[in-house]
Each structure stands twice: as structure tokens, then as C-alpha cells.
Amino acid sequence: MLGDLGTAGLAVGLSCATLTALLWLRVALFGAAVRTARRGTAATLVAAALACALLETALLRHDFSVRFVAENGGRDVPLYYTLTSLWSALDGSLLLWVLVLGGYAALLARRAYPPRLHAYAMVVVSVVMMFFFALSTFAANPFRAVNPVPADGPGPNPLLQQHPAMGVHPPLLYAGYLGLVVPFAFALAAPLAGRDGARWVRLARPWTLIAWAALTGGIGMGAWWSYAVLGWGGYWAWDPVENASLLPWLTATAFLHTTLVRGRVAWHGALACASFLLVLLGTFLTRSGAVASVHAFTDSPLGPMLLGFVLLAVAVSAVLTGRRAPEPARAGRPRALSRATLVLVHGVLLVTIAAVVLIGTILPLLTAPLTGTRSSVGPAYYQRTAVPLAVVVLLVMGVTPALRVRDRSAALRRLVVPAAAGLGTVALVGLLSRPGPAALTAFGAAGFVLTGLAGDLAHRLRRPGPHRRPARLAGLVAHAGLALVAVGVAGSSAYGRDAERTLRVGETLRVSDVAVRLIGVDRTGGSGSMAVRARLALTASGRPARTIRPGLRYQAARDAAVTVPAIGTGPLRDTYVTLLAVAEDSGTATVRLAVNPLVSLIWAGGALTAAGGLLAAAVTARPRTRTAGRTDRPRPAPVAVGPGAAT
């Protein structure tokens, strides 16, 4: 029964999305009333919510006649992970995808924007909704029946039952991904809307900020989750699916910064389109089985449909954004050394990094058909290409705030203290520890940026008026967060130490001033699952020993074993202990001990960066009083939130 209702809900959603696209097209072409089109958008959202609710009900009731429940549900799965198993596999995750997309469509439909621009943008969003509903209905229907009906299911992948971030990270990431459909829709609608499309960039900024903040939070939480669960002690491996989340973040950041410089309409449209096109490309990589990744779903029939839609979207974007004529240039030539010039330099650098990461991500897919073997692009490629460019972005980010003042000599004077701080950081760190050129440069750049931001904040607080407004401070918060992330990445990479050894009871493994001594091995569980934990005494810096219990868990239904690391988190460093193997007689255990300095700065910096984006979005999207006949009143000044100028 639930399976039949769910399939019917998907069919209704597809019909509503198709009808809604036609209704909004009628509004755009003939100026029809928008009420019916808005109701169609709301009905599409209700259909998506109903489909998700039915699948959740089937999971909670353990209705194993539904294929998705039979493959991903289980009677012994805790309630929290039963709820989150909706997005633990391909078919269910598409339902969440459609629900989030429907939510954005419903919010956009209720806004008061220039009529033709609004209508054409809603056509684009509705067509995207229609495609993903069709994908879920015909190629990835989770409600298909199973015969014979099994008595129990294997539950979600064991890795997805190890950490509470499972309930937050995917929805947050989807909110970031799908929020970028709105600037994409505005960019495609603007050339069709004529004069109504003149202010599309300003209207798209709040939506982009919300999506950017959500995507920032999703990437940061994903890195934290990987660090806490996978047992390898790292947080970013330049995995293809990780790269797929980074790519739209880079182009969206470039879009937010280039919009601070007027007269670049063609570039604005290209960046807005590129951000969502990269989301679609990431969807293809994740859900087609095209790449091998711990984050990717298995092989599925969605690949050809997704690839076809990506190519269609690229063609439509190229045609429509290419039609838009650029605005007339302003009088006078811009100064070579100015805030506007550096903001554009940021855009170029971010797009260049995105291109480098994109090449490394898709190169194995391109070489496999030509050579018959799939080449691999390892972290060394990105460390030689993307990382140096990121350090340059950080340096330029520190220069840009000083150029707010028109007096060039005054701007240069404002750079003296930050430059001295950066050089002093390089000298001090280099003399004390010699971390290597890349990390040393990153430390110096971060010191330069943080000192400049502190001076800029003090300068703003001393001046009365609009300089103290939240809109003026959001960029400072986000930039400070990015600088902290840079310090955390450089510190953990340069100073991290680890060792691995098979220990007998009573033996000790030591890394720097941290040591673990094996006390014993404990086994628990039965035929369905088994857990093995090593009891270790950990001592650090001469402090009294404490007992830790890293473990291994084996799930027979999935024939999979997962690690359960023991992580001791501190303000300056983490101790990270992983149990890799245990002898059958429990007499020995293979243990990996790692000391990871400054990792906590990555999580703190990521949270601060996302908070800056949310602050900017809250200020920029502040509600306005609607006035009849005037739907494009001026908004607050734009706010830069990524690695660029603080306004």
C-alpha cells in the first residue's frame, strides 16, 4: 500500500512540476495572473513532501515490501539512523533532493520581483524540478515492490550509522547545492526578460549568500565527519566527490565578489550558471557510479539521463548568457591598484582554482575510454597546483581591505603593520620549527590577513555611522574564518606525526610526547554484528594516563567493518588513535597513533566563515515594504563574504 501511494505521489509531483512550468511560461509570455502558477508550485512541494513522508513511514514501520526499505532498512537500526536512512542511498536521497528544490521553488514563487524576470526564472526552476521528479519516477523509484518480501533488511551502510552528522551534513549540503538554482534561473531569465532583467544580479545576491553559507557549512561538517569516522586521521583527500562540493563553492564565491564591480554582466551570468552547472556535474559524478569514492553511490541507470541534462543545461546557458549585451563602460579607466581591480583578481584566481580542480576530477573519466585504463590524480597534483593559488588568494585577501580608502599613500600605510606581522610570523615560525615553504607561506599569509582584519575592525569601530552595521562586518567575519582554516590546514599538514605498530599486551607505541600502552582487547556481539575494542593507556606531556578504547565493528548483513577511532581534542592538537587489526587470540593489536596539531582551527574557522555568510545573507535579504508598481527598489549595499574585499 505505501509503495503504491509513494509511486502515485511521484507521478503527481511530476505532473504538477510540468504543469507549473507551463503556467509560469504563460505568465512570462502573456502576462497572466501569477496566482495559479504559485498554487502549482505549492502543489509540487506538497507532492515532494508527501513522497518523503511515505518513504519515512515505510522505514519506520519496517515495510520490507518496499524495495528501498528492504535494501536500506533494518529492525535493529536505531530510530535516529532509521530516519536519516532516507538519504543513505541513491533513490531516497533523490527524494530529499526534490524536497529541498521544491522548498526553494516555493520560496522564490512568493517573492515580488519584476514580473517577466520572475516568471522566466520560475520556468527554469520548474523545469529543473520536472527533470528530477522524472528521474525519481522512472529511473530511481524507491517505492518499487520486492517479491518475496524479506523478513529483515541490512540497514544503512555501517559508515552512515557511526556519527550524528548523518542527520545534518547531507541536508545542509543539499541546501547549499540547490540554492544555487536561483541565481542560475535569474541568469537565464535576464536575457529573456528585457528591461525587467536589468537588476537580476542584485536580486540574486541574497539567494547566493544563503546557498554559499549552507554549502560552506556542509563542506566543513563533511570534513569533520570524515575526520571523526573514517579512521584515517585526515579531513580532506581530494576525493572526486569532495571536489564536486568544492567546485560550485569556488565559482559561487567568485560570483559574489565580481558582483561588487559593476559593468561585468556577461561574467556575472557565466559564473551564476557555472555554479549550478557544477552542481549538476557533481550530481552526475555522485549518482552515476562514474567515479570510485567512499562518498559516491553505486552504479545506477541515472548516469545517461544526468549527463544528457548537464549537456542540455550547458548549451542553454551558453546561448542565453551569450545573448546578453554588456552594460556601457563607466567613464574613466579604473586604477591598476584599486579595490575593484583586486576583487576581479580574486574572481580570476578562484575560477582558475576551480578549473584546476575540475581537470583533476574528470581527467580519469576522459582517459579511460581513450587508453582503456583509468588514470588516477592524487593529492600531489592538487598540492602543486591548487594549494599555491589558494595561498595567493589569501595574500590578495589581506591587501584588499586597505584599498577601501582612495588615498593610495594612506592605503599603503595601512598595509605596513599587517605586512610586518606576516613577515614576523614567517621569521618566528621558520626559526622555531621549519615547517616547509608551503606551510610557512600559509602561516605568513594568515598572519598578514588576520592583522589587517583586526586593524580594519578597530578602524570601523572608531568611526560612527554605517561602518558599524552588520552588513559591513560580515565580510570581516568570513575572511577571519578562512584565515583560521588556512592556519589549521597548514599546521596539521606540517606538524602532524603518526606511527603504526602491532603491540602485545604491555607494549607501548610513542609519537612525540604522546604514548599508548596496550592493556587488553575486548570482544562483544553475536552472529549479526561484532565489535572489538582495544583498551589502551594514553599518556601525553607527562600527564596521568587515561584509558581509551578505539574499536572495530563488523556488520554481517553488509559484510563490512568500520573503524571507531578514539579522538582526544584539544585547543592546540588532537590525539588520534585507530585500531587497525586484532589477532584471533586477542593477544596482539595493530594500532595507529597520530598527533594532529591545530585541527580544531579548521572546524572553528569553517563555522566562522559560514556565520559570516549567514550574517551577510540576513542583512542583504532584509524584508522590504512592497510598493505598488515598484518591485525593484534599491537594496542594501552588497557584502563580500569569501576570499575577497571586506566592504
XYZ file of C-alpha atoms in Angstrom:
647
model
C 0.000 0.000 0.000
C 2.715 2.506 0.946
C 4.655 1.621 -2.190
C 1.639 2.271 -4.418
C 0.893 5.564 -2.665
C 4.521 6.645 -2.991
C 4.637 5.878 -6.708
C 1.376 7.790 -7.161
C 2.877 10.715 -5.229
C 5.868 10.821 -7.555
C 3.580 10.765 -10.594
C 1.500 13.594 -9.150
C 4.669 15.580 -8.423
C 5.917 15.119 -11.983
C 2.541 16.233 -13.354
C 2.461 19.261 -11.053
C 6.021 20.276 -11.964
C 5.232 20.019 -15.689
C 2.005 21.980 -15.344
C 3.724 24.578 -13.175
C 6.433 25.164 -15.778
C 3.724 25.764 -18.399
C 1.779 28.087 -16.098
C 4.841 30.224 -15.375
C 5.659 30.296 -19.085
C 2.122 31.594 -19.677
C 2.767 34.334 -17.108
C 6.037 35.271 -18.816
C 4.674 35.334 -22.363
C 1.159 36.710 -21.887
C 1.235 38.480 -18.545
C -1.283 36.127 -16.951
C -2.012 36.264 -13.227
C 0.546 34.503 -11.071
C -1.864 33.064 -8.505
C -2.477 29.804 -10.363
C 1.229 29.345 -11.091
C 2.066 29.882 -7.427
C -0.516 27.293 -6.447
C 1.063 24.859 -8.878
C 4.472 25.449 -7.273
C 2.987 24.851 -3.827
C 1.312 21.652 -5.055
C 4.652 20.410 -6.396
C 6.246 20.984 -2.999
C 3.378 19.154 -1.273
C 3.853 16.181 -3.610
C 7.587 16.055 -2.798
C 6.884 16.289 0.940
C 4.255 13.545 0.666
C 6.670 11.207 -1.136
C 9.338 11.782 1.542
C 6.793 11.271 4.336
C 5.589 8.000 2.805
C 9.120 6.637 2.499
C 9.919 7.661 6.070
C 6.723 5.921 7.196
C 7.753 2.762 5.361
C 11.170 2.887 7.041
C 9.680 3.402 10.496
C 7.118 0.623 10.009
C 9.765 -1.721 8.588
C 7.677 -2.294 5.492
C 10.111 -4.532 3.641
C 7.728 -4.887 0.697
C 9.132 -1.513 -0.398
C 12.401 -2.039 -2.224
C 14.253 0.885 -0.615
C 13.336 -0.325 2.883
C 14.347 -3.887 2.030
C 17.761 -2.658 0.868
C 18.453 0.033 3.494
C 16.151 -0.545 6.472
C 16.560 -2.870 9.418
C 14.730 -3.799 12.580
C 17.808 -3.318 14.751
C 18.706 0.119 13.363
C 18.338 2.892 15.990
C 15.464 5.317 15.451
C 17.714 8.262 14.537
C 19.521 6.337 11.827
C 16.249 4.865 10.608
C 15.034 8.411 9.967
C 18.274 9.500 8.333
C 18.426 6.374 6.182
C 16.025 8.192 3.832
C 19.110 9.814 2.281
C 21.533 6.969 2.936
C 21.158 5.554 -0.587
C 20.596 6.843 -4.092
C 16.828 6.599 -4.516
C 15.904 8.076 -1.150
C 18.480 10.853 -1.433
C 16.811 11.965 -4.659
C 13.563 12.413 -2.742
C 15.323 14.712 -0.268
C 16.896 16.487 -3.244
C 13.465 17.087 -4.795
C 12.031 18.232 -1.455
C 14.755 20.842 -0.913
C 14.435 22.001 -4.526
C 10.667 22.292 -4.085
C 11.195 24.391 -0.969
C 13.392 26.859 -2.847
C 10.866 26.987 -5.693
C 8.010 27.747 -3.288
C 10.003 30.500 -1.559
C 11.012 32.071 -4.866
C 7.425 31.923 -6.136
C 6.189 34.033 -3.202
C 8.645 36.874 -3.768
C 7.760 40.125 -5.513
C 10.227 40.668 -8.339
C 9.983 42.330 -11.772
C 7.187 40.283 -13.408
C 8.845 38.894 -16.531
C 12.161 38.204 -14.818
C 10.341 36.425 -12.007
C 8.198 34.356 -14.364
C 11.070 33.218 -16.581
C 13.162 32.364 -13.518
C 10.303 30.238 -12.198
C 10.101 28.477 -15.562
C 13.754 27.480 -15.211
C 13.332 26.260 -11.630
C 10.163 24.355 -12.556
C 11.909 22.632 -15.468
C 14.711 21.538 -13.116
C 12.038 20.243 -10.712
C 10.359 18.402 -13.554
C 13.609 16.686 -14.534
C 14.421 15.457 -11.043
C 10.859 14.265 -10.486
C 11.134 12.342 -13.768
C 14.463 10.928 -12.629
C 12.972 9.743 -9.365
C 9.812 8.374 -11.006
C 11.291 6.429 -13.900
C 14.934 5.659 -13.064
C 15.222 5.687 -9.261
C 11.796 4.941 -7.822
C 12.346 3.874 -4.187
C 8.773 2.578 -3.874
C 9.101 -0.395 -6.232
C 7.860 -3.641 -4.742
C 10.014 -6.558 -3.599
C 8.934 -10.158 -4.065
C 9.390 -12.224 -1.996
C 9.286 -9.842 0.950
C 12.325 -10.317 3.243
C 11.898 -10.647 6.983
C 14.544 -8.016 7.705
C 16.919 -5.658 5.952
C 20.652 -4.989 6.238
C 20.260 -1.407 7.450
C 22.201 1.561 6.064
C 25.895 1.397 5.293
C 27.680 0.984 8.659
C 29.704 4.147 7.987
C 26.414 6.067 7.972
C 25.495 4.800 11.439
C 28.643 5.966 13.199
C 28.094 9.695 13.650
C 25.142 12.064 14.294
C 26.347 14.311 11.458
C 24.422 11.940 9.180
C 21.285 13.880 10.098
C 22.749 17.310 9.321
C 25.509 17.097 6.721
C 23.522 15.811 3.673
C 20.524 18.169 4.157
C 22.878 21.111 4.704
C 24.906 20.217 1.628
C 21.742 19.846 -0.452
C 20.527 23.231 0.787
C 23.770 24.726 -0.491
C 23.714 22.889 -3.794
C 20.100 23.596 -4.668
C 20.100 27.196 -3.502
C 22.364 27.904 -6.473
C 19.467 27.112 -8.811
C 18.031 30.561 -8.073
C 20.954 32.682 -9.395
C 21.155 30.189 -12.281
C 17.492 30.805 -13.036
C 17.886 34.585 -12.814
C 20.908 34.494 -15.115
C 18.967 32.566 -17.760
C 15.831 34.656 -17.295
C 17.530 38.062 -17.539
C 18.185 37.995 -21.332
C 14.582 36.924 -21.938
C 13.029 39.472 -19.599
C 14.287 42.600 -21.361
C 14.243 45.664 -19.123
C 12.835 43.597 -16.234
C 16.112 41.706 -16.129
C 18.379 44.709 -15.629
C 18.693 44.225 -11.850
C 18.919 40.437 -11.719
C 22.367 40.400 -10.119
C 21.212 42.407 -7.119
C 18.159 40.182 -6.728
C 20.227 37.007 -6.974
C 22.784 38.014 -4.320
C 20.735 37.123 -1.197
C 19.900 33.685 -2.580
C 23.540 33.093 -3.470
C 24.654 34.134 0.009
C 22.232 31.707 1.658
C 23.330 28.869 -0.611
C 27.009 29.788 -0.141
C 26.698 29.779 3.657
C 24.888 26.420 3.631
C 27.447 24.940 1.253
C 30.294 26.236 3.423
C 28.732 24.632 6.469
C 28.087 21.397 4.583
C 31.671 21.123 3.341
C 33.061 21.882 6.798
C 30.778 19.373 8.500
C 31.641 16.764 5.879
C 35.341 17.237 6.590
C 34.711 16.915 10.332
C 32.594 13.799 9.790
C 35.283 12.210 7.633
C 37.880 13.004 10.282
C 35.771 11.526 13.079
C 34.510 8.384 11.348
C 36.771 7.030 8.624
C 39.708 6.372 10.922
C 42.442 7.638 8.609
C 43.107 10.788 10.618
C 42.542 13.247 7.758
C 39.737 15.552 6.732
C 40.256 16.157 3.004
C 41.666 13.675 0.496
C 40.875 15.457 -2.800
C 38.349 12.707 -3.396
C 36.272 13.277 -6.598
C 33.061 13.658 -4.603
C 34.732 16.063 -2.166
C 35.951 18.050 -5.159
C 32.419 18.066 -6.552
C 31.290 20.036 -3.492
C 34.258 22.414 -3.640
C 33.801 23.370 -7.306
C 30.454 25.223 -7.016
C 31.670 26.836 -3.794
C 34.617 28.363 -5.667
C 32.537 29.736 -8.550
C 29.794 30.973 -6.218
C 32.442 32.826 -4.191
C 33.776 34.333 -7.406
C 30.236 35.381 -8.366
C 29.666 37.083 -5.007
C 32.858 39.091 -5.406
C 32.619 40.063 -9.046
C 29.129 41.430 -8.417
C 30.783 44.105 -6.296
C 32.145 45.561 -9.543
C 29.506 46.894 -11.900
C 29.543 46.541 -15.642
C 30.546 42.854 -15.762
C 27.142 41.390 -16.632
C 28.416 38.710 -19.011
C 30.826 37.416 -16.372
C 28.107 37.507 -13.720
C 25.838 35.362 -15.832
C 28.602 32.906 -16.676
C 29.572 32.463 -13.018
C 25.968 32.089 -11.842
C 25.358 29.450 -14.486
C 28.689 27.719 -13.881
C 27.911 27.323 -10.165
C 24.727 25.346 -10.761
C 26.148 23.504 -13.760
C 28.929 22.273 -11.474
C 26.240 21.138 -9.026
C 24.673 19.110 -11.829
C 28.090 17.730 -12.773
C 28.695 16.746 -9.160
C 25.302 15.053 -9.122
C 26.334 13.065 -12.165
C 29.651 12.070 -10.582
C 27.999 11.079 -7.299
C 24.983 9.210 -8.602
C 26.157 7.586 -11.808
C 28.941 5.409 -10.452
C 31.348 7.250 -12.776
C 33.914 7.723 -10.004
C 35.130 5.409 -7.278
C 34.674 7.078 -3.903
C 33.645 6.222 -0.369
C 31.168 9.111 -0.706
C 29.654 8.060 -4.043
C 26.599 5.927 -4.616
C 26.910 2.671 -6.522
C 26.362 2.176 -10.240
C 22.890 3.204 -11.358
C 20.894 3.830 -14.545
C 20.813 7.563 -13.795
C 24.151 8.304 -15.483
C 22.983 8.794 -19.101
C 19.957 10.876 -18.064
C 22.033 13.095 -15.787
C 24.763 13.557 -18.370
C 22.197 14.459 -21.024
C 20.623 17.055 -18.747
C 24.039 18.514 -17.898
C 24.866 18.905 -21.597
C 21.457 20.447 -22.302
C 21.880 22.902 -19.430
C 25.350 23.857 -20.676
C 24.018 24.522 -24.186
C 21.073 26.611 -22.955
C 23.323 28.581 -20.610
C 25.834 29.313 -23.366
C 23.111 30.516 -25.736
C 21.234 32.706 -23.265
C 24.154 34.251 -21.394
C 25.914 34.869 -24.712
C 22.935 36.900 -25.910
C 23.180 39.440 -23.120
C 24.976 42.607 -24.175
C 27.328 44.106 -21.603
C 26.468 47.359 -19.889
C 28.163 50.505 -21.155
C 31.537 51.062 -19.564
C 31.794 53.765 -16.960
C 33.694 56.898 -17.733
C 37.358 56.830 -16.935
C 39.766 53.956 -16.646
C 39.980 52.126 -13.321
C 43.212 52.365 -11.386
C 45.534 49.405 -11.690
C 45.874 49.197 -7.892
C 42.358 49.544 -6.574
C 39.856 47.563 -4.587
C 37.762 46.911 -7.708
C 40.775 45.551 -9.566
C 41.728 43.208 -6.729
C 38.144 41.967 -6.407
C 38.277 40.978 -10.076
C 41.679 39.378 -9.497
C 40.039 37.290 -6.780
C 37.432 36.181 -9.264
C 40.077 35.146 -11.774
C 42.068 33.244 -9.140
C 39.019 31.411 -7.815
C 37.915 30.413 -11.305
C 41.467 29.240 -12.040
C 41.472 27.063 -8.915
C 38.093 25.668 -9.946
C 39.468 24.834 -13.394
C 42.492 23.087 -11.885
C 40.320 21.023 -9.543
C 37.859 20.230 -12.338
C 40.642 18.937 -14.585
C 41.981 16.695 -11.851
C 38.493 15.406 -11.063
C 37.310 14.480 -14.562
C 40.662 13.505 -16.108
C 40.299 9.834 -15.120
C 36.884 9.760 -16.806
C 38.316 11.184 -20.023
C 41.384 8.971 -20.211
C 39.582 5.684 -19.536
C 37.807 5.485 -22.950
C 40.981 6.508 -24.798
C 43.556 4.325 -23.082
C 41.446 1.508 -21.685
C 42.757 2.192 -18.189
C 41.621 4.783 -15.688
C 44.430 7.060 -14.596
C 44.469 8.473 -11.111
C 45.098 12.025 -9.966
C 46.424 12.005 -6.424
C 46.720 14.692 -3.755
C 50.192 15.659 -5.028
C 48.642 17.185 -8.167
C 46.372 19.470 -6.153
C 49.125 20.368 -3.696
C 51.333 21.531 -6.563
C 48.594 23.468 -8.376
C 45.531 24.440 -6.329
C 47.239 24.998 -2.976
C 49.737 27.681 -4.184
C 46.878 29.513 -5.903
C 44.880 29.390 -2.664
C 47.799 30.991 -0.799
C 47.867 33.782 -3.404
C 44.132 34.300 -2.833
C 44.843 34.605 0.880
C 47.539 37.223 0.275
C 45.341 39.292 -2.017
C 42.540 38.993 0.541
C 44.781 40.762 3.047
C 45.604 43.614 0.664
C 42.068 44.374 -0.500
C 40.575 45.953 2.684
C 43.319 48.593 2.789
C 42.326 49.820 -0.658
C 38.921 50.996 0.522
C 40.468 54.423 1.015
C 41.040 56.485 -2.113
C 44.366 57.924 -0.980
C 46.973 55.456 -2.227
C 49.628 56.553 0.261
C 47.148 56.107 3.128
C 46.282 52.650 1.795
C 49.942 51.682 1.706
C 50.425 52.943 5.260
C 47.568 50.703 6.405
C 49.440 47.715 4.968
C 52.638 48.329 6.932
C 51.543 46.702 10.202
C 49.900 43.632 8.573
C 52.946 43.139 6.345
C 55.251 43.360 9.346
C 53.070 40.856 11.199
C 53.147 38.457 8.255
C 56.913 38.679 7.884
C 57.372 38.368 11.624
C 55.226 35.231 11.621
C 57.338 33.727 8.856
C 60.579 34.544 10.678
C 59.420 33.284 14.071
C 57.797 30.058 12.842
C 60.679 29.366 10.474
C 63.281 29.722 13.213
C 61.370 27.631 15.744
C 60.116 24.721 13.660
C 60.979 24.865 9.918
C 57.594 23.563 8.660
C 58.440 23.808 4.956
C 57.925 26.535 2.326
C 54.221 25.901 1.633
C 53.154 25.864 5.290
C 55.442 28.776 6.139
C 53.915 30.878 3.365
C 50.422 29.965 4.537
C 51.262 30.967 8.123
C 52.663 34.289 6.955
C 49.684 34.982 4.714
C 47.262 34.152 7.528
C 49.122 36.435 9.921
C 49.019 39.196 7.306
C 45.273 38.741 6.785
C 44.282 38.445 10.445
C 46.321 41.501 11.458
C 44.821 43.528 8.628
C 41.293 42.433 9.561
C 41.891 43.338 13.206
C 43.113 46.779 12.186
C 40.182 47.250 9.833
C 37.746 46.221 12.573
C 39.308 48.670 15.024
C 39.144 51.403 12.368
C 35.449 50.714 11.790
C 34.574 50.646 15.472
C 36.245 54.021 15.995
C 34.138 55.607 13.253
C 30.432 56.270 13.844
C 27.682 55.615 11.330
C 27.244 52.823 8.784
C 30.735 51.392 9.278
C 29.478 49.572 12.398
C 26.500 47.944 10.689
C 26.376 44.125 10.500
C 26.482 44.352 6.713
C 29.898 45.961 6.971
C 31.212 43.365 9.398
C 30.018 40.156 7.733
C 32.924 40.096 5.320
C 35.420 40.525 8.158
C 33.944 37.544 9.987
C 34.041 35.299 6.902
C 37.576 36.329 5.965
C 38.832 35.718 9.504
C 37.289 32.252 9.337
C 39.086 31.463 6.084
C 42.401 32.622 7.557
C 41.902 30.331 10.551
C 41.151 27.429 8.216
C 44.419 28.169 6.406
C 46.348 28.071 9.705
C 44.675 24.796 10.684
C 45.377 23.144 7.339
C 48.998 24.328 7.259
C 49.647 23.358 10.868
C 48.099 19.898 10.674
C 49.904 19.173 7.411
C 53.323 20.418 8.508
C 53.421 19.236 12.097
C 51.245 16.121 12.052
C 53.053 12.954 13.083
C 51.896 9.339 13.138
C 53.167 5.816 13.676
C 51.728 2.334 13.302
C 52.742 -0.830 15.122
C 51.480 -4.246 16.211
C 51.506 -4.275 20.017
C 51.469 -7.093 22.518
C 49.800 -6.544 25.859
C 52.035 -4.238 27.863
C 53.928 -2.807 24.870
C 53.944 0.903 24.037
C 53.708 2.981 20.859
C 55.064 6.520 21.057
C 54.733 9.604 18.822
C 56.465 12.758 20.046
C 55.452 13.143 23.720
C 52.303 11.000 23.345
C 52.314 7.275 24.097
C 49.740 4.480 24.158
C 50.205 1.164 26.005
C 48.059 -1.862 25.188
C 46.181 -3.126 28.250
C 43.921 -5.682 26.597
C 41.357 -6.476 23.894
C 37.599 -6.864 24.415
C 35.148 -8.589 22.063
C 31.357 -8.212 22.100
C 28.426 -9.078 19.840
C 26.853 -12.098 18.209
C 26.180 -13.515 14.758
C 24.709 -10.324 13.263
C 27.403 -7.921 14.362
C 30.606 -7.936 16.338
C 32.693 -5.244 17.997
C 36.329 -5.395 19.029
C 37.868 -2.727 21.242
C 41.436 -2.250 22.373
C 41.961 -0.909 25.874
C 44.898 1.482 25.770
C 46.506 3.700 28.375
C 47.277 7.080 26.823
C 49.784 9.494 28.325
C 50.668 12.918 26.937
C 53.084 15.609 28.133
C 53.694 13.838 31.425
C 50.023 13.939 32.453
C 48.424 10.976 34.257
C 47.395 8.117 31.974
C 43.791 7.739 30.863
C 42.126 4.780 29.229
C 40.863 4.985 25.662
C 39.013 2.340 23.635
C 39.353 2.570 19.839
C 37.492 -0.223 18.099
C 36.394 -2.124 15.025
C 32.797 -3.011 14.241
C 31.739 -5.720 11.835
C 28.225 -5.931 10.352
C 27.440 -9.309 8.842
C 24.432 -8.089 6.830
C 26.660 -5.725 4.852
C 29.833 -7.796 5.256
C 31.581 -4.569 6.216
C 33.886 -3.496 9.016
C 34.263 0.098 10.173
C 36.766 1.728 12.478
C 35.815 3.629 15.616
C 38.768 5.914 16.378
C 39.423 7.401 19.798
C 39.987 11.132 19.393
C 41.217 13.414 22.123
C 40.505 17.007 21.091
C 42.401 19.957 22.495
C 42.803 23.630 21.587
C 46.272 23.103 20.110
C 46.305 19.475 18.981
C 44.354 16.226 18.735
C 45.477 12.727 19.645
C 44.002 10.251 17.172
C 44.182 6.516 17.883
C 42.868 3.882 15.470
C 42.599 0.117 15.910
C 43.530 -1.475 12.577
C 43.553 -5.227 13.316
C 43.376 -7.728 16.162
C 44.834 -11.231 16.334
C 42.406 -14.121 16.651
C 43.673 -14.926 20.130
C 43.375 -11.226 21.109
C 46.993 -11.293 22.160
C 48.120 -8.522 19.802
C 46.551 -5.467 18.218
C 47.722 -3.260 15.366
C 47.363 0.370 16.417
C 47.913 3.662 14.641
C 48.711 6.723 16.755
C 48.630 10.209 15.250
C 49.197 13.658 16.716
C 47.362 16.304 14.689
C 48.152 19.915 15.685
C 45.778 22.849 15.119
C 42.965 20.762 13.610
C 40.416 22.491 15.836
C 41.133 25.743 13.972
C 39.725 24.161 10.804
C 36.357 23.494 12.445
C 36.290 26.877 14.183
C 37.288 28.702 11.004
C 34.703 26.863 8.922
C 31.969 27.736 11.404
C 33.088 31.382 11.447
C 33.100 31.535 7.640
C 29.586 30.105 7.416
C 28.437 32.518 10.131
C 29.784 35.439 8.102
C 27.834 34.243 5.093
C 24.636 33.899 7.111
C 25.100 37.370 8.586
C 25.576 38.831 5.116
C 22.537 36.943 3.822
C 20.366 38.098 6.726
C 21.273 41.738 6.135
C 21.117 41.633 2.349
C 17.796 39.766 2.255
C 16.159 42.059 4.807
C 12.406 42.329 4.059
C 11.299 45.459 2.256
C 7.983 47.251 2.246
C 6.272 46.477 -1.036
C 5.148 49.406 -3.090
C 2.667 49.102 -5.924
C 4.281 49.483 -9.295
C 7.776 49.333 -7.880
C 9.270 45.885 -7.478
C 12.980 46.624 -7.760
C 13.698 49.182 -5.072
C 17.345 49.552 -4.056
C 18.689 47.007 -1.602
C 21.449 47.395 0.983
C 24.981 47.539 -0.334
C 26.435 44.175 -1.374
C 28.542 42.303 1.132
C 31.621 40.259 0.226
C 31.912 37.072 2.248
C 34.513 34.848 0.597
C 38.199 35.397 -0.016
C 37.948 38.967 -1.256
C 37.434 42.534 -0.141
C 35.716 43.369 3.113
C 33.380 46.249 2.392
